mmCIF file of C-alpha atoms in Angstrom:
data_model
loop_
_atom_site.group_PDB
_atom_site.id
_atom_site.type_symbol
_atom_site.label_atom_id
_atom_site.label_comp_id
_atom_site.label_asym_id
_atom_site.label_seq_id
_atom_site.Cartn_x
_atom_site.Cartn_y
_atom_site.Cartn_z
ATOM 1 C CA MET A 1 -34.554 71.113 -45.295
ATOM 2 C CA GLU A 2 -31.258 71.155 -43.394
ATOM 3 C CA ARG A 3 -30.703 69.737 -39.908
ATOM 4 C CA SER A 4 -27.516 70.521 -38.009
ATOM 5 C CA GLU A 5 -26.362 69.202 -34.632
ATOM 6 C CA ASP A 6 -23.887 70.996 -32.396
ATOM 7 C CA SER A 7 -22.470 68.822 -29.617
ATOM 8 C CA THR A 8 -19.447 70.997 -28.776
ATOM 9 C CA LYS A 9 -21.014 72.269 -25.516
ATOM 10 C CA LEU A 10 -22.608 68.958 -24.588
ATOM 11 C CA ILE A 11 -22.079 67.548 -21.093
ATOM 12 C CA THR A 12 -23.225 64.235 -19.622
ATOM 13 C CA ALA A 13 -22.967 65.036 -15.893
ATOM 14 C CA LEU A 14 -23.427 68.213 -13.937
ATOM 15 C CA ILE A 15 -22.071 69.277 -10.558
ATOM 16 C CA GLY A 16 -24.461 71.585 -8.691
ATOM 17 C CA ILE A 17 -23.034 74.394 -6.574
ATOM 18 C CA GLY A 18 -25.225 76.808 -4.640
ATOM 19 C CA LYS A 19 -24.613 80.128 -3.003
ATOM 20 C CA THR A 20 -22.178 80.387 -0.091
ATOM 21 C CA ASP A 21 -23.216 80.972 3.484
ATOM 22 C CA ALA A 22 -21.678 83.408 5.974
ATOM 23 C CA ASN A 23 -18.842 80.914 6.700
ATOM 24 C CA GLY A 24 -17.932 80.621 3.000
ATOM 25 C CA ASN A 25 -19.406 77.132 2.563
ATOM 26 C CA ALA A 26 -21.200 76.573 -0.744
ATOM 27 C CA LEU A 27 -24.607 74.882 -0.764
ATOM 28 C CA SER A 28 -24.446 71.387 -2.300
ATOM 29 C CA PHE A 29 -26.688 68.334 -2.554
ATOM 30 C CA THR A 30 -23.986 65.891 -1.475
ATOM 31 C CA ASN A 31 -25.996 64.622 1.528
ATOM 32 C CA TYR A 32 -29.382 64.912 -0.205
ATOM 33 C CA THR A 33 -31.140 61.752 -1.364
ATOM 34 C CA PRO A 34 -34.035 62.377 -3.756
ATOM 35 C CA ASP A 35 -37.226 60.346 -3.204
ATOM 36 C CA GLU A 36 -37.007 59.053 -6.755
ATOM 37 C CA ILE A 37 -34.451 59.373 -9.540
ATOM 38 C CA GLU A 38 -35.854 59.548 -13.061
ATOM 39 C CA THR A 39 -35.061 56.510 -15.206
ATOM 40 C CA GLY A 40 -31.935 57.044 -17.297
ATOM 41 C CA TYR A 41 -30.221 59.311 -14.760
ATOM 42 C CA GLU A 42 -27.897 58.760 -11.835
ATOM 43 C CA LYS A 43 -27.134 60.807 -8.731
ATOM 44 C CA LYS A 44 -23.738 60.526 -7.104
ATOM 45 C CA GLU A 45 -22.369 62.634 -4.260
ATOM 46 C CA ASP A 46 -22.424 66.198 -5.652
ATOM 47 C CA TRP A 47 -23.374 65.479 -9.286
ATOM 48 C CA VAL A 48 -26.163 64.108 -11.420
ATOM 49 C CA GLY A 49 -25.562 62.369 -14.761
ATOM 50 C CA SER A 50 -27.377 61.066 -17.818
ATOM 51 C CA VAL A 51 -26.800 57.360 -18.465
ATOM 52 C CA GLU A 52 -27.957 57.688 -22.097
ATOM 53 C CA ALA A 53 -25.755 60.720 -22.777
ATOM 54 C CA VAL A 54 -22.618 59.130 -21.352
ATOM 55 C CA GLY A 55 -23.303 56.051 -23.468
ATOM 56 C CA ARG A 56 -23.596 58.127 -26.645
ATOM 57 C CA TRP A 57 -21.123 60.946 -26.112
ATOM 58 C CA GLY A 58 -18.995 60.021 -23.111
ATOM 59 C CA LYS A 59 -15.246 59.651 -23.467
ATOM 60 C CA ASN A 60 -14.369 55.945 -23.113
ATOM 61 C CA GLY A 61 -17.515 55.423 -21.032
ATOM 62 C CA ARG A 62 -16.677 58.333 -18.717
ATOM 63 C CA HIS A 63 -18.811 61.383 -18.083
ATOM 64 C CA ILE A 64 -18.136 64.802 -19.551
ATOM 65 C CA PHE A 65 -18.611 67.062 -16.531
ATOM 66 C CA GLY A 66 -19.933 70.567 -16.277
ATOM 67 C CA ILE A 67 -20.572 72.894 -13.346
ATOM 68 C CA PHE A 68 -23.929 74.524 -12.643
ATOM 69 C CA LYS A 69 -23.761 77.571 -10.370
ATOM 70 C CA ASP A 70 -27.169 78.247 -8.829
ATOM 71 C CA ASP A 71 -27.533 81.372 -6.715
ATOM 72 C CA LYS A 72 -31.306 80.987 -6.408
ATOM 73 C CA ALA A 73 -31.519 77.623 -4.601
ATOM 74 C CA THR A 74 -32.151 77.883 -0.867
ATOM 75 C CA ASN A 75 -31.788 74.214 0.083
ATOM 76 C CA PRO A 76 -30.164 70.993 -1.216
ATOM 77 C CA ALA A 77 -33.434 69.636 -2.677
ATOM 78 C CA GLU A 78 -33.993 72.781 -4.718
ATOM 79 C CA LEU A 79 -30.362 72.824 -5.864
ATOM 80 C CA TYR A 80 -30.667 69.186 -6.987
ATOM 81 C CA GLN A 81 -33.892 69.857 -8.934
ATOM 82 C CA ASN A 82 -32.431 72.949 -10.639
ATOM 83 C CA THR A 83 -29.216 71.077 -11.520
ATOM 84 C CA PHE A 84 -31.188 68.117 -12.851
ATOM 85 C CA ARG A 85 -33.385 70.425 -14.977
ATOM 86 C CA GLU A 86 -30.261 72.068 -16.423
ATOM 87 C CA LEU A 87 -28.637 68.680 -17.113
ATOM 88 C CA LYS A 88 -31.666 67.653 -19.186
ATOM 89 C CA LYS A 89 -31.029 70.652 -21.433
ATOM 90 C CA LEU A 90 -27.237 70.333 -21.650
ATOM 91 C CA SER A 91 -27.042 66.553 -22.186
ATOM 92 C CA LYS A 92 -28.545 66.750 -25.645
ATOM 93 C CA PRO A 93 -26.945 68.361 -28.701
ATOM 94 C CA ASN A 94 -28.240 71.700 -29.888
ATOM 95 C CA VAL A 95 -30.275 70.944 -33.029
ATOM 96 C CA GLN A 96 -31.086 73.663 -35.559
ATOM 97 C CA TYR A 97 -33.189 73.493 -38.678
ATOM 98 C CA LYS A 98 -33.090 75.548 -41.828
ATOM 99 C CA ALA A 99 -36.020 75.218 -44.209
ATOM 100 C CA ASP A 100 -37.063 76.753 -47.465
ATOM 101 C CA VAL A 101 -40.767 77.359 -47.259
ATOM 102 C CA LEU A 102 -42.948 76.629 -50.264
ATOM 103 C CA LEU A 103 -45.642 79.239 -50.571
ATOM 104 C CA LEU A 104 -48.639 76.907 -50.464
ATOM 105 C CA GLU A 105 -51.054 79.757 -51.147
ATOM 106 C CA LYS A 106 -49.872 79.741 -54.757
ATOM 107 C CA VAL A 107 -50.680 76.038 -55.180
ATOM 108 C CA SER A 108 -54.238 75.341 -56.297
ATOM 109 C CA GLY A 109 -56.379 74.187 -53.373
ATOM 110 C CA TYR A 110 -54.042 75.589 -50.702
ATOM 111 C CA GLU A 111 -54.982 79.277 -50.921
ATOM 112 C CA ALA A 112 -55.839 79.367 -47.196
ATOM 113 C CA HIS A 113 -52.267 78.331 -46.181
ATOM 114 C CA LYS A 114 -50.571 81.720 -46.215
ATOM 115 C CA VAL A 115 -47.044 82.061 -44.836
ATOM 116 C CA ARG A 116 -45.430 85.413 -44.153
ATOM 117 C CA LEU A 117 -41.991 86.536 -43.032
ATOM 118 C CA GLY A 118 -41.807 86.171 -39.231
ATOM 119 C CA ASP A 119 -44.401 83.404 -39.032
ATOM 120 C CA THR A 120 -43.647 80.422 -36.845
ATOM 121 C CA ILE A 121 -43.677 77.055 -38.542
ATOM 122 C CA LEU A 122 -43.480 73.608 -36.964
ATOM 123 C CA ILE A 123 -41.069 70.954 -38.127
ATOM 124 C CA LYS A 124 -41.594 67.327 -37.141
ATOM 125 C CA ASP A 125 -38.233 65.602 -36.765
ATOM 126 C CA THR A 126 -38.850 61.913 -37.292
ATOM 127 C CA LYS A 127 -35.199 61.030 -36.743
#
């Protein structure tokens, strides 16, 4: 079993930018205040950040910023939610697994556990 982590595209804070209006002003959530901010995250003017991620991967305690362009959001609340959802994905390293599968069907007592090319297997990462 091999586990590899790729943190090269990792960010700890994300600026949300929406589509522009007729006057050329981009939608933002600068003046939006969410009812509740999930524990472990912070919302500042036009960005949302992960406190855990900046603690682990930040540069000298400072956020690594990214920009999220959202052309689907129609209001600041929706833009904030979409940006926050994207931050949750981007503030963790990309983890990939490579496993050699033992053909259990050939082991006595495990004949019912057949694995074929293309099957999906589950890996429990206890790290």
